[in-house]
Amino acid sequence: MRQILTGTTAARGMALGRARLVQPSRYLVDTRPLGEDEVEEALAKLHHALETARQELRELRGKLHGALAREVNEFIDAHSLLLDDPELLRGLDDLVRIGHYRPGAALKKQRDRLAAVFEAMDDPYLRSRKEDVDQVISRVISALQRQTSREERKLAARVGEILIADTIAPADMAHLAGSGLLGVVASSGSPYSHSAILARSLDLPMLVGARDALSTIHDDDLILLDAERGEAVLHPTAQDLARYRAWQREAAQEGRRLATLANVPTRTRDGAEVRLLANAEMPPDIAMARSRGADGVGLYRTEFLFLRQKGLPTEDEQFIAYRDLVLGMGGLPVTIRTLDLGADKADAAGLVLRGEDNPALGVRGVRLSLRYPAVFTTQIRAILRAACYGPVRVLVPMVTQPDELIAVRTLFKLARQELKRENVDLPEKLALGAMIEVPAAAINVRALLEHADFLAIGTNDLAQYVLAADRGNDALDNIYNPLQPALLRLLSYVIAEGRRAKKPVSLCGEIGGDVNFTALLLALGLNEFSMHPSQLLHVRDRLATLDRANLRANAPRILRSRTHEEAEALLSDIVG
Ligand code: PEP
Ligand code: MG
C-alpha cells in the first residue's frame, strides 16, 4: 500500500528505484564451524576480501576530487589504518585458524569485540570510532560476499537502488554514487553534514531525518524518492510515476537551458556585474571551470598534492601541478591557497606533529606552514615559478593575526632572492590574500587589510568557529546554520571593510555555490562568489533573477534578525 515518509531535503532531485536497507549491526553470516581441511581456504578468502576492501578505498581516493575530497579522505585514512591494524588482523587469523570460525563469522566476532572496547571508553571521540569499525567491517564482509556468490555480486552493484540507512559515511556515498546508486534516504543526519554536501555535489537526491524509514521500508520495495518535496513514497501509484516522469522531462529541459548560460556574462536582474570563480583541486575541476565560464579560480586547494602520496611532494612536482593549473585557466586569474593541513592529517603528508586533543583548534593552515619553513619555502618557490605562466594570487589559510601574513611575505621575499640568485625567471609582484575563517581575523579584519591584498571568506570554517559547532556533527544542525545572525553580521562587516579598503573580497565556503544563499550574499554586498564548478551555471542563473539594489536596501533588516529562523523568513519575504 502506498505510504509516504517525510524527511528534510539534503540534496534536491527525484529518483525511482528499489530499496536497499543498510543496517550495519545486522550481519548475516554463516556461523557453522569450519572443518580442519577448510581452514586454509577460508584464510585465503578472508585475506582476499581484506585486500579487496583496501583496494576499494584506494580506488575511491583516486576518484575523489573537488570541494569535499579532503573531508572524505580523512575517513578513508582512518578506515585504511583500521584495515591494516595488526591486532585486528592477528585476531581474525586466530579466530579462523584456532577457533574454526568462517571468515564472515570471524569478522563479526572481531567487530563485536572492538565495538565493546570502544564503547567502554570515556573519551567521546574514541567512543565514536565504533562507527568506523562498523563501516570497515561491513566493507570487508560485503567484499567477502561478493567473492562467494554471483547473486550477491549482482546485489552489490547499486544500479537502480535507493539506499535506506540510518546515516551514511561520506566515503561510502562517493563509492556508491560511482556504482550506480540513485538516491539516499537516511533516518537521521543533517543537511549540513559532509555526506549531505557531497550528495549535492554528486547530484544525488538525498533525504535526511526520515525517522521511520528503516522500520517501514523493506529490501526491494519500490520507492519514489521525491527530495523536491522532502518525501519518500513507498509503493508509488501510477499518478506518482507520472509526476516523476514530468519531473524528469523538466529536469532534462532545465539542463539544456543551463548549458546555454556557459558563455554569458554574470549579471543580476538590475544589471550589476558579479564575478563567479571556481573552487578547484584536480584537473577535471579546471576543465569544468573553463567550460562553464568561470572568471578564474578563487580557491585552489593544494592539500591533495600532499596527501595523495607518501612523503612530501618535491618542488618540481608542485611546480608542474601549479603551472598546469595556470595554463589550464588560459590567462584567467588563479588563486593558489598555501597548504592547509592540521595535526589530524599532517602525518599522512610526512610531517610529524604531536597528536593534539583538538586539531580543529590546533596547529593547522598557516600555523603549520610557519612551523615548517623549509617545507613552506618549497611550496612558495613552486608557486613563484608557476606564476611566470599567468596571473596568480596567493591565499593564506587559517590566518588569525597580522604577523602571520607578515611572516609569509618575508618567506616569499627570501624565496624570490634565492630564485634570482639561481637565475630563475620571476613573476611580477604577487597579490597575497588572507582567508577569513577564524573569528578573530574577521573581527580584526582592518588590521589584516593593512597587510593583505585581498580576502577570501571561508564560511565552512568561520561558521564552525563562530558557532562552536563542528559542521560534521549531525546533532548540531539547529546551531550550524549559515543564517545565524551572528555569522551574517560578521560576513557583512568583513565585506564592508574590504570595500572600504578597496580590496577584493570573495567567499569560497559551501554557501557560495548554494543558490539558497545567493540572494543573502548579494544583500550583504558580496560580488565575488567562488564555488565548486558544478554550481557555476546554477548560481549564474539565480543571480539573473535577483535585484541587487533591492536586496542591498534590505540588508539592514536582515542583519537585525534575532534568530536564523527569522532571517530565513525575512529573506524569503524579500525575494518573494
Ligand atoms: C572554508 O573553510 O570555508 C573553506 C573554503 O576552506 P576548507 O573548506 O578547505 O576548509
Ligand atoms: Mg577552511
XYZ file of C-alpha atoms and ligand atoms in Angstrom:
587
model
C 0.000 0.000 0.000
C 1.147 3.498 -0.832
C 2.774 5.175 2.122
C 4.585 8.497 2.489
C 7.615 9.058 4.683
C 8.667 12.617 5.248
C 12.121 13.989 5.921
C 14.339 17.001 5.291
C 15.773 17.554 1.852
C 19.570 17.349 1.944
C 20.031 17.219 -1.836
C 17.253 18.008 -4.308
C 16.039 15.829 -7.139
C 13.949 12.720 -7.635
C 14.724 9.053 -8.143
C 12.775 5.867 -8.649
C 14.356 2.605 -7.551
C 14.427 -0.484 -5.378
C 15.096 -0.024 -1.677
C 18.316 -1.407 -0.253
C 18.474 -1.333 3.510
C 21.789 -0.917 5.244
C 21.903 -1.910 8.864
C 25.498 -2.341 9.866
C 24.586 -4.043 13.107
C 22.746 -6.800 11.257
C 25.437 -9.080 9.882
C 24.111 -12.182 8.205
C 26.956 -14.653 8.482
C 27.361 -18.392 8.431
C 28.122 -19.492 11.984
C 28.744 -23.209 11.353
C 32.316 -24.137 12.349
C 34.889 -24.880 9.666
C 36.252 -28.363 9.095
C 40.012 -28.701 9.612
C 40.549 -29.087 5.861
C 38.667 -25.844 5.109
C 40.856 -23.566 7.237
C 43.480 -22.624 4.652
C 40.914 -21.843 2.002
C 38.926 -19.730 4.474
C 42.062 -17.774 5.403
C 42.796 -17.126 1.751
C 39.240 -15.875 1.225
C 39.472 -13.636 4.241
C 42.754 -12.089 3.087
C 41.398 -11.633 -0.375
C 38.357 -9.805 0.996
C 40.586 -7.592 3.159
C 42.700 -6.751 0.129
C 39.579 -6.002 -1.936
C 38.397 -3.625 0.779
C 41.818 -1.893 0.805
C 41.760 -1.683 -2.962
C 38.253 -0.170 -2.905
C 39.453 2.532 -0.546
C 42.476 3.265 -2.741
C 40.285 3.497 -5.833
C 37.881 5.707 -4.015
C 40.660 8.098 -3.089
C 41.784 8.187 -6.719
C 38.265 9.053 -7.903
C 37.573 11.789 -5.420
C 38.215 15.353 -6.211
C 36.604 18.697 -5.743
C 35.431 20.519 -2.723
C 34.981 17.596 -0.415
C 37.849 15.294 -1.269
C 39.779 16.484 1.738
C 36.988 15.754 4.159
C 36.309 12.358 2.677
C 39.995 11.462 2.591
C 40.034 11.841 6.330
C 37.555 8.973 6.649
C 39.381 6.926 4.061
C 42.624 7.356 6.006
C 41.002 6.236 9.243
C 39.426 3.236 7.544
C 42.638 2.266 5.735
C 44.523 2.366 9.037
C 41.962 0.085 10.642
C 42.245 -2.393 7.785
C 45.985 -2.630 8.415
C 45.717 -2.807 12.170
C 47.934 -5.742 13.250
C 45.778 -6.534 16.241
C 42.631 -6.770 14.153
C 44.372 -8.921 11.529
C 46.009 -11.255 14.032
C 42.718 -11.676 15.895
C 40.928 -12.572 12.654
C 43.529 -15.137 11.661
C 43.397 -16.735 15.116
C 39.612 -16.953 15.020
C 39.740 -18.798 11.712
C 42.815 -20.940 12.430
C 42.243 -21.774 16.073
C 38.545 -21.104 16.603
C 37.488 -22.534 13.210
C 35.280 -19.517 12.533
C 34.223 -18.912 8.944
C 35.585 -15.584 7.593
C 32.260 -13.756 7.919
C 31.710 -15.022 11.444
C 35.290 -14.101 12.390
C 34.737 -10.571 11.102
C 31.521 -10.263 13.058
C 33.197 -11.569 16.218
C 36.064 -9.075 15.881
C 33.597 -6.306 15.196
C 31.704 -7.104 18.392
C 34.931 -7.273 20.399
C 36.254 -3.945 19.097
C 32.868 -2.277 19.407
C 32.745 -3.299 23.063
C 36.254 -1.893 23.630
C 35.409 1.446 22.006
C 32.037 1.670 23.716
C 33.685 1.319 27.105
C 35.972 4.306 26.514
C 35.447 7.549 28.355
C 36.642 9.761 25.548
C 33.601 10.526 23.331
C 35.820 10.771 20.244
C 37.239 7.319 20.771
C 33.765 6.031 21.565
C 32.542 7.333 18.241
C 35.252 5.295 16.485
C 32.909 2.332 16.890
C 31.135 3.629 13.794
C 34.380 3.424 11.825
C 34.846 -0.166 12.958
C 31.309 -0.965 11.835
C 31.803 0.634 8.462
C 35.151 -1.039 7.829
C 33.967 -4.491 8.846
C 30.818 -4.214 6.718
C 33.008 -3.259 3.786
C 35.084 -6.417 4.245
C 32.004 -8.571 4.767
C 30.421 -7.272 1.602
C 33.701 -7.907 -0.280
C 33.603 -11.434 1.096
C 30.039 -11.954 -0.026
C 30.840 -10.630 -3.469
C 33.548 -13.276 -3.790
C 31.289 -16.086 -2.834
C 28.055 -15.586 -4.656
C 27.253 -14.281 -8.059
C 23.771 -13.394 -6.895
C 25.214 -11.241 -4.122
C 27.625 -9.648 -6.535
C 24.644 -8.589 -8.585
C 23.042 -7.144 -5.494
C 26.211 -5.335 -4.551
C 26.062 -3.306 -7.754
C 23.857 -0.483 -6.669
C 22.395 0.240 -10.067
C 18.786 1.180 -9.671
C 18.864 1.237 -5.895
C 17.911 3.753 -3.279
C 19.861 3.336 -0.102
C 17.901 3.328 3.143
C 20.228 3.785 6.104
C 20.499 5.412 9.466
C 23.424 7.539 8.278
C 25.935 7.156 5.505
C 29.668 7.836 5.624
C 30.977 10.301 3.002
C 33.424 7.708 1.639
C 30.601 5.213 1.071
C 28.455 7.855 -0.524
C 31.155 8.672 -3.067
C 31.791 4.994 -3.715
C 28.132 4.074 -4.172
C 27.436 7.053 -6.402
C 30.159 5.687 -8.685
C 28.442 2.303 -8.857
C 25.007 3.446 -9.882
C 23.237 4.373 -6.653
C 20.226 6.606 -7.376
C 19.480 8.263 -4.060
C 19.662 8.094 -0.282
C 17.053 8.130 2.465
C 18.641 8.488 5.904
C 16.643 8.114 9.078
C 18.882 10.582 10.934
C 21.523 13.108 9.865
C 21.561 16.755 8.922
C 21.531 18.687 5.647
C 24.807 20.334 6.726
C 26.727 17.080 7.186
C 29.614 16.224 4.901
C 27.549 13.456 3.339
C 24.759 15.879 2.512
C 27.152 18.348 0.926
C 28.725 15.521 -1.000
C 25.303 14.321 -2.205
C 24.639 17.808 -3.572
C 27.891 17.915 -5.457
C 27.321 14.391 -6.789
C 23.789 15.342 -7.861
C 22.336 12.509 -5.803
C 18.911 13.204 -4.251
C 19.011 12.720 -0.500
C 16.554 12.917 2.356
C 17.654 13.033 5.987
C 15.662 12.660 9.181
C 13.140 10.247 7.627
C 12.546 8.789 11.071
C 10.632 5.584 10.299
C 12.471 4.644 7.121
C 14.289 1.604 8.481
C 11.258 0.136 10.202
C 8.762 0.816 7.390
C 10.701 0.094 4.208
C 11.866 -3.397 3.237
C 14.552 -4.583 0.839
C 13.378 -4.449 -2.786
C 10.330 -2.264 -2.066
C 9.749 0.189 -4.878
C 10.479 3.718 -3.696
C 9.924 7.079 -5.334
C 12.342 9.420 -3.643
C 10.994 12.926 -4.051
C 13.589 15.173 -2.485
C 11.932 18.152 -4.175
C 9.039 17.745 -1.722
C 11.004 16.137 1.115
C 9.283 12.770 0.929
C 9.837 9.152 0.014
C 6.802 7.393 -1.474
C 6.687 3.695 -0.702
C 4.835 1.646 -3.368
C 4.126 4.660 -5.613
C 0.943 4.741 -7.696
C 0.595 5.394 -11.438
C -0.069 9.027 -10.573
C 3.176 9.279 -8.627
C 5.068 7.775 -11.533
C 3.516 10.281 -13.927
C 4.713 13.069 -11.640
C 8.189 11.565 -11.701
C 8.238 11.399 -15.489
C 7.110 15.010 -15.711
C 9.912 15.989 -13.355
C 12.432 14.051 -15.460
C 11.342 15.895 -18.615
C 11.590 19.234 -16.854
C 15.000 18.392 -15.393
C 16.342 17.471 -18.835
C 14.978 20.701 -20.287
C 16.459 22.668 -17.416
C 19.853 21.034 -18.024
C 19.763 22.125 -21.650
C 18.719 25.644 -20.706
C 21.513 25.948 -18.124
C 24.064 24.778 -20.678
C 23.256 27.865 -22.767
C 24.412 30.047 -19.875
C 28.019 28.832 -20.080
C 29.233 31.813 -22.061
C 27.000 34.645 -20.967
C 28.208 37.344 -18.575
C 27.095 37.070 -14.969
C 24.666 39.872 -14.099
C 21.855 40.453 -11.686
C 18.402 41.408 -12.971
C 19.233 45.065 -12.383
C 22.486 44.769 -14.312
C 25.076 44.536 -11.518
C 28.117 42.533 -12.570
C 29.186 39.649 -10.375
C 32.366 37.585 -10.638
C 31.978 33.824 -10.444
C 35.129 31.905 -9.547
C 35.756 28.198 -9.212
C 36.999 26.158 -6.282
C 39.350 23.605 -7.797
C 41.596 20.827 -6.712
C 42.096 18.420 -9.596
C 42.423 18.758 -13.387
C 38.750 17.838 -14.072
C 37.654 20.776 -11.894
C 39.751 23.094 -14.018
C 38.252 21.764 -17.243
C 34.748 22.177 -15.811
C 35.530 25.694 -14.590
C 36.549 26.680 -18.129
C 33.639 25.002 -19.843
C 31.131 26.717 -17.568
C 32.611 30.149 -17.973
C 34.272 30.792 -14.606
C 36.037 34.153 -14.308
C 39.013 32.432 -12.693
C 39.903 30.104 -9.837
C 39.042 31.586 -6.449
C 40.388 28.717 -4.365
C 42.882 26.090 -5.429
C 43.336 23.660 -2.557
C 46.892 22.289 -2.589
C 46.478 19.654 0.137
C 45.741 16.828 -2.293
C 49.320 17.073 -3.578
C 50.500 16.349 -0.066
C 48.034 13.597 0.728
C 47.960 11.536 -2.453
C 51.386 10.007 -1.926
C 53.685 9.000 0.864
C 56.202 11.710 1.689
C 56.251 15.341 0.674
C 55.838 16.435 -2.940
C 59.018 17.912 -4.418
C 59.301 21.482 -5.661
C 59.147 20.246 -9.263
C 56.053 18.109 -8.642
C 54.316 21.097 -7.125
C 55.553 23.443 -9.836
C 54.094 21.198 -12.550
C 50.700 21.000 -10.816
C 50.523 24.784 -10.308
C 51.802 25.573 -13.803
C 49.197 23.218 -15.333
C 46.524 24.959 -13.328
C 47.675 28.373 -14.575
C 47.932 27.187 -18.188
C 44.609 25.336 -17.886
C 42.848 28.576 -16.992
C 44.180 30.221 -20.158
C 45.120 33.613 -18.755
C 42.313 33.927 -16.190
C 43.475 34.628 -12.634
C 44.047 31.688 -10.297
C 44.229 31.803 -6.523
C 46.561 29.191 -5.045
C 45.976 28.504 -1.382
C 49.029 27.515 0.591
C 48.971 24.263 2.495
C 46.011 23.830 4.849
C 46.800 20.703 6.841
C 46.366 20.138 10.556
C 47.603 17.673 13.139
C 44.845 15.293 12.069
C 46.305 14.998 8.586
C 49.892 16.221 8.779
C 51.308 12.762 9.401
C 49.852 11.462 6.182
C 51.873 14.125 4.371
C 55.072 13.108 6.108
C 55.117 15.920 8.663
C 55.448 14.818 12.239
C 53.204 16.636 14.672
C 52.319 15.722 18.187
C 48.768 14.392 18.399
C 46.510 17.232 19.510
C 43.402 16.940 21.637
C 41.665 19.417 19.427
C 43.131 19.531 15.918
C 40.499 21.989 14.615
C 41.858 24.474 17.155
C 45.457 23.390 16.778
C 48.439 23.807 14.516
C 46.700 23.904 11.134
C 46.865 26.018 7.975
C 49.404 28.817 8.076
C 50.254 27.935 11.669
C 51.597 24.604 10.445
C 53.327 26.062 7.381
C 55.208 28.587 9.526
C 56.416 25.783 11.783
C 57.972 24.057 8.801
C 59.697 26.912 6.923
C 61.666 24.528 4.679
C 58.512 22.700 3.565
C 56.703 26.008 3.161
C 59.556 27.529 1.161
C 59.453 24.584 -1.259
C 55.801 25.359 -1.900
C 56.477 29.087 -2.202
C 59.268 28.508 -4.757
C 56.967 26.254 -6.805
C 54.230 28.919 -6.750
C 56.649 31.680 -7.765
C 57.941 29.621 -10.682
C 54.413 28.746 -11.858
C 53.355 32.380 -11.641
C 55.527 33.189 -14.671
C 52.915 31.397 -16.805
C 49.886 33.534 -15.993
C 48.157 35.633 -13.330
C 48.468 34.067 -9.862
C 47.329 35.198 -6.423
C 48.367 33.515 -3.178
C 45.857 32.792 -0.430
C 46.846 32.031 3.159
C 44.522 29.754 5.182
C 43.627 29.970 8.888
C 45.074 33.433 9.398
C 44.444 34.725 12.915
C 46.642 37.808 13.221
C 48.722 40.150 11.031
C 52.133 38.766 11.999
C 51.322 35.549 10.138
C 50.834 37.458 6.889
C 53.998 39.432 7.544
C 55.928 36.189 8.059
C 54.538 34.710 4.835
C 55.531 37.848 2.907
C 59.048 37.597 4.302
C 59.325 33.971 3.185
C 58.153 34.975 -0.297
C 60.767 37.740 -0.377
C 63.553 35.359 0.654
C 62.436 32.736 -1.891
C 62.489 35.402 -4.618
C 66.039 36.367 -3.709
C 67.085 32.729 -3.750
C 65.482 32.079 -7.153
C 67.037 35.243 -8.533
C 70.478 34.031 -7.493
C 69.705 30.814 -9.350
C 68.796 32.844 -12.460
C 65.228 31.562 -12.483
C 62.568 33.720 -14.163
C 60.408 35.519 -11.653
C 56.892 36.949 -11.928
C 55.864 40.498 -11.097
C 54.661 41.113 -7.584
C 52.072 38.506 -6.485
C 48.937 39.503 -4.597
C 48.821 37.929 -1.136
C 45.418 37.335 0.433
C 44.085 36.140 3.764
C 41.340 33.608 4.264
C 38.844 34.844 6.781
C 37.782 31.746 8.666
C 38.904 32.450 12.222
C 36.540 34.754 14.138
C 39.461 36.867 15.395
C 40.525 37.506 11.798
C 37.010 38.632 10.910
C 36.632 40.915 13.908
C 40.096 42.407 13.480
C 39.927 42.462 9.696
C 41.032 46.107 9.462
C 44.432 45.194 10.829
C 44.716 42.305 8.380
C 43.726 44.522 5.477
C 46.857 46.574 6.109
C 48.838 43.507 5.040
C 46.513 41.593 2.714
C 45.877 42.473 -0.932
C 42.553 40.612 -0.947
C 40.320 38.473 1.271
C 38.538 35.156 0.770
C 35.912 34.268 3.348
C 35.864 30.570 4.257
C 32.387 30.202 5.698
C 32.707 26.438 6.255
C 35.240 27.036 8.971
C 34.114 30.521 10.004
C 30.631 29.156 10.806
C 32.067 26.262 12.762
C 34.316 28.530 14.815
C 31.779 31.331 15.367
C 29.095 28.871 16.436
C 31.454 26.458 18.240
C 29.718 23.705 16.297
C 31.504 21.037 14.297
C 29.739 21.044 10.949
C 30.056 17.257 10.725
C 28.120 16.753 13.916
C 24.544 15.972 12.951
C 23.335 16.626 16.475
C 24.097 20.338 15.991
C 22.168 21.060 12.830
C 19.946 23.540 14.568
C 23.049 25.530 15.508
C 25.299 25.068 12.471
C 23.149 27.183 10.219
C 24.684 29.712 7.815
C 21.789 32.107 8.517
C 22.744 32.563 12.153
C 22.575 36.331 12.739
C 25.999 36.389 14.438
C 27.556 34.962 11.306
C 25.601 37.271 8.992
C 26.775 40.352 10.880
C 30.350 39.176 10.722
C 30.121 38.495 6.984
C 28.573 41.868 6.334
C 31.290 43.562 8.375
C 34.149 41.803 6.581
C 32.691 42.551 3.128
C 32.148 46.212 4.045
C 35.657 46.584 5.440
C 37.116 45.040 2.280
C 35.207 47.554 0.185
C 36.303 50.431 2.444
C 39.927 49.375 1.936
C 39.237 48.993 -1.824
C 40.395 45.393 -1.751
C 38.577 42.454 -3.365
C 36.606 40.119 -1.112
C 35.382 36.734 -2.299
C 33.583 33.953 -0.456
C 34.597 30.345 -1.074
C 32.710 28.272 1.518
C 29.900 25.879 0.504
C 27.245 28.596 0.692
C 28.989 30.463 -2.149
C 27.698 27.791 -4.537
C 24.344 27.172 -2.900
C 21.542 29.014 -4.709
C 19.590 29.176 -1.465
C 22.148 31.691 -0.200
C 22.823 33.695 -3.361
C 20.265 36.396 -2.525
C 21.554 36.678 1.027
C 25.161 37.099 -0.082
C 24.189 39.734 -2.626
C 22.279 41.555 0.108
C 25.408 41.519 2.271
C 27.353 43.204 -0.539
C 29.318 40.273 -1.943
C 30.219 40.469 -5.617
C 32.763 37.647 -5.955
C 31.496 34.114 -5.385
C 33.767 31.078 -5.504
C 32.242 27.607 -5.719
C 32.550 24.054 -6.927
C 32.415 24.365 -10.738
C 29.323 22.130 -10.885
C 27.414 25.032 -9.291
C 28.554 27.858 -11.592
C 25.611 27.785 -14.000
C 23.028 27.385 -11.248
C 24.342 30.453 -9.437
C 24.616 32.496 -12.656
C 21.023 31.593 -13.426
C 19.856 32.523 -9.939
C 21.677 35.859 -9.992
C 19.882 36.862 -13.183
C 16.574 36.717 -11.278
C 17.690 38.865 -8.345
C 17.520 42.610 -7.893
C 20.754 43.606 -6.214
C 19.717 47.165 -5.333
C 16.572 45.949 -3.599
C 18.489 43.275 -1.695
C 21.166 45.768 -0.608
C 18.466 48.136 0.618
C 17.036 45.346 2.751
C 20.363 44.278 4.257
C 19.878 46.267 7.488
C 16.571 44.468 8.106
C 18.159 41.068 7.569
C 21.027 41.966 9.867
C 18.609 42.896 12.639
C 17.234 39.318 12.736
C 17.475 37.724 16.142
C 17.376 34.092 15.037
C 18.242 32.125 11.922
C 14.553 31.291 11.505
C 13.743 34.996 11.459
C 16.498 35.682 8.919
C 15.188 32.912 6.703
C 11.596 34.145 6.846
C 12.662 37.714 6.083
C 14.788 36.649 3.168
C 12.030 34.650 1.532
C 9.713 37.591 2.110
C 12.156 39.945 0.352
C 12.946 37.639 -2.547
C 9.303 36.662 -2.907
C 36.163 27.150 4.271
O 36.576 26.890 5.407
O 35.069 27.701 4.047
C 36.985 26.796 3.096
C 36.642 27.166 1.881
O 38.089 26.057 3.326
P 38.076 24.473 3.513
O 36.682 24.000 3.227
O 39.091 23.967 2.545
O 38.473 24.341 4.941
Mg 38.634 26.306 5.694
